[in-house]
Coordinates of C-alpha atoms in Angstrom, one line a residue:
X1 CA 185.1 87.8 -59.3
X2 CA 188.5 86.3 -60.6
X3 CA 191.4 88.4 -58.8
X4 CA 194.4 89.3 -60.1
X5 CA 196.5 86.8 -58.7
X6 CA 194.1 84.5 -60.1
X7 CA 195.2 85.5 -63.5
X8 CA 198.9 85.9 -62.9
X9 CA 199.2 82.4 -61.9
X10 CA 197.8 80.6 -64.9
X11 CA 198.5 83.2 -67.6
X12 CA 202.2 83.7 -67.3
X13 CA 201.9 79.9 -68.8
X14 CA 200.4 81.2 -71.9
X15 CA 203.1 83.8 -72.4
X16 CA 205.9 81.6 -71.5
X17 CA 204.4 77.9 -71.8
X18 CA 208.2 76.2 -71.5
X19 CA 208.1 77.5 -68.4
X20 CA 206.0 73.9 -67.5
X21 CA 209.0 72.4 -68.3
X22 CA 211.2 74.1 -65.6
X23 CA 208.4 74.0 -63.1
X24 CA 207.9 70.2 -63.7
X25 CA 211.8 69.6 -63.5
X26 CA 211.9 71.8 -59.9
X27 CA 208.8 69.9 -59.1
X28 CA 210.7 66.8 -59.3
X29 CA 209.1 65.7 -62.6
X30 CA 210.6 65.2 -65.7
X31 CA 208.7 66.7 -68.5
X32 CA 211.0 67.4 -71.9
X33 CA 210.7 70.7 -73.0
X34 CA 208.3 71.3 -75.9
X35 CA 209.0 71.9 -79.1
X36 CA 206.3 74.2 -80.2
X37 CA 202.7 75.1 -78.2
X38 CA 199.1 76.0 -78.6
X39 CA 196.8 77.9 -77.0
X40 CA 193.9 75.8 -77.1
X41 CA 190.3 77.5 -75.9
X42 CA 189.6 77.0 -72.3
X43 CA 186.0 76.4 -72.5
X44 CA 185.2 73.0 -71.6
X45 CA 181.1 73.3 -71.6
X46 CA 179.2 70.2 -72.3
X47 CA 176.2 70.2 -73.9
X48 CA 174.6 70.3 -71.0
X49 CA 173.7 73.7 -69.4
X50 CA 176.6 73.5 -67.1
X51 CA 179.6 76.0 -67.9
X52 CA 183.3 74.6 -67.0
X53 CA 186.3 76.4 -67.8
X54 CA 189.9 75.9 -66.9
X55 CA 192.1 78.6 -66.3
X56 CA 194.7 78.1 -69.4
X57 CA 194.4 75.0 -71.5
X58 CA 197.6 74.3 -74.0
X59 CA 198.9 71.9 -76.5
X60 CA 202.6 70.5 -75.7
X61 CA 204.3 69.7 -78.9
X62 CA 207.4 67.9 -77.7
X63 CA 210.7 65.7 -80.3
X64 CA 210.2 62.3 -78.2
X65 CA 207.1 61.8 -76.6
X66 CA 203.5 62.2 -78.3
X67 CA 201.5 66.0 -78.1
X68 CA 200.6 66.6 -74.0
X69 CA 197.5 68.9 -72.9
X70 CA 198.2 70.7 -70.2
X71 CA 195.5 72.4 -68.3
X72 CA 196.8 75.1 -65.6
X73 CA 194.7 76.3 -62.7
X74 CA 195.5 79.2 -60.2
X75 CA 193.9 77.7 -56.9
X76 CA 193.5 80.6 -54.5
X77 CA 192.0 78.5 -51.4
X78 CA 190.8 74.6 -50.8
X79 CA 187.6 74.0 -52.8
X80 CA 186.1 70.6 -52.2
X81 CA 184.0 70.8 -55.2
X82 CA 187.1 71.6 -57.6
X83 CA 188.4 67.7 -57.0
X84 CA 185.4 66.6 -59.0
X85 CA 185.9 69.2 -61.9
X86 CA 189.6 68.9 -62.1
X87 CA 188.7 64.9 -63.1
X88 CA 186.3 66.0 -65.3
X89 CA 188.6 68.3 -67.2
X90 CA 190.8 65.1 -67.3
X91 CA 188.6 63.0 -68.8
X92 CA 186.7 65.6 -71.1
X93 CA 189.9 66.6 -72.2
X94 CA 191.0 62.8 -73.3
X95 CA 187.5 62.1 -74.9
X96 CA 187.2 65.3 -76.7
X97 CA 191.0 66.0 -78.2
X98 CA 192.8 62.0 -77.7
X99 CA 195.4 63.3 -76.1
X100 CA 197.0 62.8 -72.2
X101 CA 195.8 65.8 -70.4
X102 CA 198.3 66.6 -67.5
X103 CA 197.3 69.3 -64.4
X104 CA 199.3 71.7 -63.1
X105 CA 197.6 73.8 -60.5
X106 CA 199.5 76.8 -58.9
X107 CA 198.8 78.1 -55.3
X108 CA 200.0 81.3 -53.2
X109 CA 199.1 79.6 -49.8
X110 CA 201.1 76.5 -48.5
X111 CA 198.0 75.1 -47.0
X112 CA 195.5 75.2 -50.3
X113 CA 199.0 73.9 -52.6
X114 CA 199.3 70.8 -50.3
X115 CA 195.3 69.9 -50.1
X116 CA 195.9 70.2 -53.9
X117 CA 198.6 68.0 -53.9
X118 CA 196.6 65.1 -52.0
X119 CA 196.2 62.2 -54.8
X120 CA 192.4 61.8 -54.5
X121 CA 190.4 58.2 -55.2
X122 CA 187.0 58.6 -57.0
X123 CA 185.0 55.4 -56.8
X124 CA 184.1 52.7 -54.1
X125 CA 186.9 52.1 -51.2
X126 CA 187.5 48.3 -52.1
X127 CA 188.2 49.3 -55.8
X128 CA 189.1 53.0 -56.8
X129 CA 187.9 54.1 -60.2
X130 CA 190.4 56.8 -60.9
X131 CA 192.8 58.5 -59.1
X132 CA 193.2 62.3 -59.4
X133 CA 197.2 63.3 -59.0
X134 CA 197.6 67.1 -60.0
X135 CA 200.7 68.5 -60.2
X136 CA 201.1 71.6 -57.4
X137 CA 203.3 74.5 -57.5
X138 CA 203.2 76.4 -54.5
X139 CA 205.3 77.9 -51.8
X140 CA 206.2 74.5 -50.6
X141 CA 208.1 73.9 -53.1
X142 CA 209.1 76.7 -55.5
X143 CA 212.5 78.1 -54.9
X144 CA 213.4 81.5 -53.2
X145 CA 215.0 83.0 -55.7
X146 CA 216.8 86.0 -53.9
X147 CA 220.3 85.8 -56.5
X148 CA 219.9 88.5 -59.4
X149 CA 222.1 86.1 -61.5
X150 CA 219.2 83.1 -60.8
X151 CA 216.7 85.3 -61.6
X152 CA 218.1 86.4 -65.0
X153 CA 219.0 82.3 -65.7
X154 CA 215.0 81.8 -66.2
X155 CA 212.9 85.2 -65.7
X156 CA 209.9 83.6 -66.3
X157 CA 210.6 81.1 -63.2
X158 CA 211.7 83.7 -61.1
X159 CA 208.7 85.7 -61.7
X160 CA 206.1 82.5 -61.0
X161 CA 208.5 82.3 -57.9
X162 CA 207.7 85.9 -56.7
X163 CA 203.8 85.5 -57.0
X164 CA 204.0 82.1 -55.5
X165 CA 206.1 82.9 -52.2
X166 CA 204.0 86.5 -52.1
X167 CA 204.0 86.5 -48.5
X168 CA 207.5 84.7 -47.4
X169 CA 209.8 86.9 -45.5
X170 CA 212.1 86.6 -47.9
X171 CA 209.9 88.2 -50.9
X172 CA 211.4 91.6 -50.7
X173 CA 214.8 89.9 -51.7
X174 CA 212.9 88.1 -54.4
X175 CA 211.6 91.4 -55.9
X176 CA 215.0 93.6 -55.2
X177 CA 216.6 90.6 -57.3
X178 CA 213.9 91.0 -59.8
X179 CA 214.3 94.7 -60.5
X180 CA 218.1 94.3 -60.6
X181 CA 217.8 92.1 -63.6
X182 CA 214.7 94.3 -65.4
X183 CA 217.2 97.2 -65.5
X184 CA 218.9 96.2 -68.5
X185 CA 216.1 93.8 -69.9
X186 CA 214.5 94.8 -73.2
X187 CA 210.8 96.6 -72.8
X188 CA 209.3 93.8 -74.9
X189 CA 210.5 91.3 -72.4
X190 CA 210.4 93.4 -68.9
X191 CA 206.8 95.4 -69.5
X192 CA 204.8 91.9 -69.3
X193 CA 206.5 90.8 -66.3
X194 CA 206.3 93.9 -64.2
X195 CA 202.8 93.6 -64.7
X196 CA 202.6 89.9 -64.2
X197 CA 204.4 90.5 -60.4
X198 CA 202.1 93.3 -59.4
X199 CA 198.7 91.6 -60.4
X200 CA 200.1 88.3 -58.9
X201 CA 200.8 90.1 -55.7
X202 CA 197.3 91.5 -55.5
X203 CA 196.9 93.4 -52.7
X204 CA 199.6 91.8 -50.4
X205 CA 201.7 93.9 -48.6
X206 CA 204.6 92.6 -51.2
X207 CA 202.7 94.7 -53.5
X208 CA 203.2 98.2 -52.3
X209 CA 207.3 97.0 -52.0
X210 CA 206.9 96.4 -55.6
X211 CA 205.3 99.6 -56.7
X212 CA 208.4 100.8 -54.7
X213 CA 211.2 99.2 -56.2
X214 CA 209.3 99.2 -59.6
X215 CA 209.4 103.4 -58.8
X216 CA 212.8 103.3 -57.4
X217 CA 214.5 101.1 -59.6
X218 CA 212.4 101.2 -62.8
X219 CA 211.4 105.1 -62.8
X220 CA 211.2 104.9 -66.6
X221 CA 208.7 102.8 -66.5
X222 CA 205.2 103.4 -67.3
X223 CA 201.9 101.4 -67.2
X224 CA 198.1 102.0 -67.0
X225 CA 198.3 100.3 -64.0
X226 CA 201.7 101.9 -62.5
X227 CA 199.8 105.7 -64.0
X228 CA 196.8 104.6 -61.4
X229 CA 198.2 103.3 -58.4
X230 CA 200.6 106.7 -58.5
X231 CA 196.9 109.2 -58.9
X232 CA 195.4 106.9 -55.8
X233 CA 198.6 107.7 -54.2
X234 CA 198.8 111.1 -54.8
X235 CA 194.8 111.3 -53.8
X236 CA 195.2 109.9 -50.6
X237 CA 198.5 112.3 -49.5
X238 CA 195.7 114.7 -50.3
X239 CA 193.3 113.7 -48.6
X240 CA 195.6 113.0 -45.7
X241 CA 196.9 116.3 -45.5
X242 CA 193.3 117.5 -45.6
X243 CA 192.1 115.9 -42.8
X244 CA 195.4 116.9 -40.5
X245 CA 194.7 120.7 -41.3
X246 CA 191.0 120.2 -39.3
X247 CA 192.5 118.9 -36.8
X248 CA 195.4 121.9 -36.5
X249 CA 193.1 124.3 -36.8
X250 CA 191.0 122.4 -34.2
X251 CA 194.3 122.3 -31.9
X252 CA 195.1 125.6 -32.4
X253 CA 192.2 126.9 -31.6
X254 CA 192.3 125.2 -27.9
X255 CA 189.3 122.9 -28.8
X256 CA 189.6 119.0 -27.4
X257 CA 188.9 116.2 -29.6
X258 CA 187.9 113.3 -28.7
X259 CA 189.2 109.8 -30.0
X260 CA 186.2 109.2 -32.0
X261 CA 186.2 111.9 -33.4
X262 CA 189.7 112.1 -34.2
X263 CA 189.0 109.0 -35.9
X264 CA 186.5 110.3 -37.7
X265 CA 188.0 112.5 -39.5
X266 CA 191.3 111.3 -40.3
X267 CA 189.4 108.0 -41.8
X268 CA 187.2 110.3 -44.3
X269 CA 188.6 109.7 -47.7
X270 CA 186.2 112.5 -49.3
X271 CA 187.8 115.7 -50.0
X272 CA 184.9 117.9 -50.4
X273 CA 183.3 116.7 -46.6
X274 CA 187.1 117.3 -45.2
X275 CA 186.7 121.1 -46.8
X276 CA 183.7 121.2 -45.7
X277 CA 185.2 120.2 -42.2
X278 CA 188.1 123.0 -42.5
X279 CA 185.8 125.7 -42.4
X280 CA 183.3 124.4 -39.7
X281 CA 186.4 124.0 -37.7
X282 CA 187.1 128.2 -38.0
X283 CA 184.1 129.1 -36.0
X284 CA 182.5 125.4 -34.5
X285 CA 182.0 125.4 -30.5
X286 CA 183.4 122.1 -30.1
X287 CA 184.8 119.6 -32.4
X288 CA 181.9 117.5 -33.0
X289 CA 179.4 120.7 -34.6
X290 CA 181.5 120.3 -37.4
X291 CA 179.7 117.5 -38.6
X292 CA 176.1 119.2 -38.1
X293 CA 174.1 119.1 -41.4

C-alpha cells in the first residue's frame, strides 16, 4: 500500500513543479527555471505484461535549453530492485517521448537518500554500459528551515523541507515556522499545504506536533482529514476515561489488580466491553471475574 508520505513527496511536484528548480539549485545543480509544465501520465507499461509506474512524471518547458522530463520518485527505504527500474524509466522515457529524462528521487531517511545517491554502473566491470546518477533530496541535504521569513521566501520548499527532515530535532521549529507564515496565507494557497505536511509526516511523532500547531495556530481551519483525526481523538479520551472508571470503582471497592490485568483494561479500545467492565466491577469478587463470559 503507497503511504502517505509516499505521496507527499512526489506530488507537491505536480502542484508546484518550479519547485525542481529550487531543489536542483540547493542540490547544487543548476537547472533554469521552467517556463511552463505538463503533467505527463505516469504509466510507463510496456507491452509486455509487466506494469511500471513512476511516481510523478512532467514535462519541463524552459527559454534556453530544450523541453526536460522529469520523473520524481518518493523512496521510502533502499530497494535493490528500484536501480534497474529507475534506468528503465530513463531509457523508456528517451525512446518513447525524445526527450532527456532527468530523476529526482526524494527520501525521509538519510540512509535510503544516500544509497539513492550512489551513481550505479549497469554493464560489464572493464566497460560500463550506462551509468545511473539520480538526483536525491533527502535530509542530508535539504535545509532546516526554522526562520518564518525563509519559510514565506519559497513555501513550497519549506514544506518539501518539513516532510523531508520529519524526524530531525529541529522539525518542531520547522513546523512552528510553517504555521507562523499560514496565518496570513490565502486558503487557496495554505489548505493544500497543511495537508501536504500532515500526509508527508505520516504517522511520525512530528505529526501529532502538527495537528497541534495546525489546532493552535490555524483553529479556523478545517479538513476531512483535520474533522477525523479530532473524532479519533475525542474517541480515544473516551475510551480512556472509560477504562480509568473500572479501575476506580475497582480501587474503591478495596479490590487488588494485578499488572496484567491493569493492562488489560486500560489497552481495550472498545467502549461497549469497557461498559461492560464498569458494571462487572460493581458486584465481581476479584478483578479478573469481570472478564468471565
Amino acid at each position: 500500500m503507497v503511504s502517505s508520505p509516499h505521496e507527499a513527496m512526489h506530488r507537491i511536484f505536480q502542484e508546484h513543479p518550479d519547485l525542481f528548480s529550487r531543489v536542483s539549485e540547493v542540490l547544487g545543480v543548476d537547472f533554469p527555471p521552467p517556463t511552463s509544465v505538463t503533467v505527463l501520465p505516469n504509466d510507463l507499461t510496456d507491452t509486455r505484461p509487466i506494469e511500471r509506474r513512476v511516481d510523478t512524471l512532467l514535462r519541463l518547458e524552459t527559454e534556453d535549453d530544450e523541453p526536460l522530463l522529469l520523473a520524481i520518485e518518493a523512496q521510502g527505504k533502499k530497494d535493490p530492485d528500484k536501480l534497474a527500474s529507475w534506468a528503465y524509466y530513463a531509457s523508456h522515457l528517451l525512446t518513447k517521448y525524445r526527450l532527456q529524462p532527468m530523476l529526482l528521487v526524494v527520501c525521509q531517511e538519510r540512509a535510503t537518500a544516500e544509497w539513492a545517491a550512489q551513481p550505479v554502473h549497469f554493464g560489464p566491470r572493464q566497460w560500463p554500459l550506462l551509468t545511473l546518477r539520480p538526483l536525491v533530496a533527502g535530509p542530508h541535504n535539504m535545509p532546516l528551515i526554522t526562520d518564518p521569513t525563509e519559510v514565506r521566501k519559497d513555501l513550497a520548499l519549506a514544506t518539501l523541507s518539513a516532510i523531508t527532515h520529519g524526524k530531525s530535532p529541529d522539525i518542531g521549529a520547522m513546523l512552528k515556522a510553517m504555521t507562523t507564515v499560514l496565518r496570513d496565507t490565502e486558503d487557496t494557497i495554505k489548505n493544500p499545504i497543511i495537508e501536504f505536511v500532515s500526509q508527508g509526516l505520516g504517522s511520525l511523532p512530528a505529526a501529532a506536533q502538527w495537528r497541534k500547531l495546525v489546532a493552535v495556530d490555524l483553529s479556523f481551519y478545517k479538513s476531512a482529514l483535520f474533522e477525523e483525526v479530532r473524532d479519533e481523538a475525542r474517541a480515544e479520551g473516551e475510551t480512556r476515561r472509560a477504562a480509568e472508571d473500572v479501575l476506580a470503582v475497582l480501587a474503591e471497592r478495596g479490590i487488588d489488580v494485578r499488572e496484567d490485568t491493569r493492562e488489560r483494561i486500560t489497552d481495550c479500545g472498545d467502549p461497549e466491553i469497557l461498559s461492560c467492565w464498569l458494571r462487572r466491577a460493581v458486584t465481581a469478587p476479584t478483578a479478573e471475574d469481570i472478564f468471565e463470559d
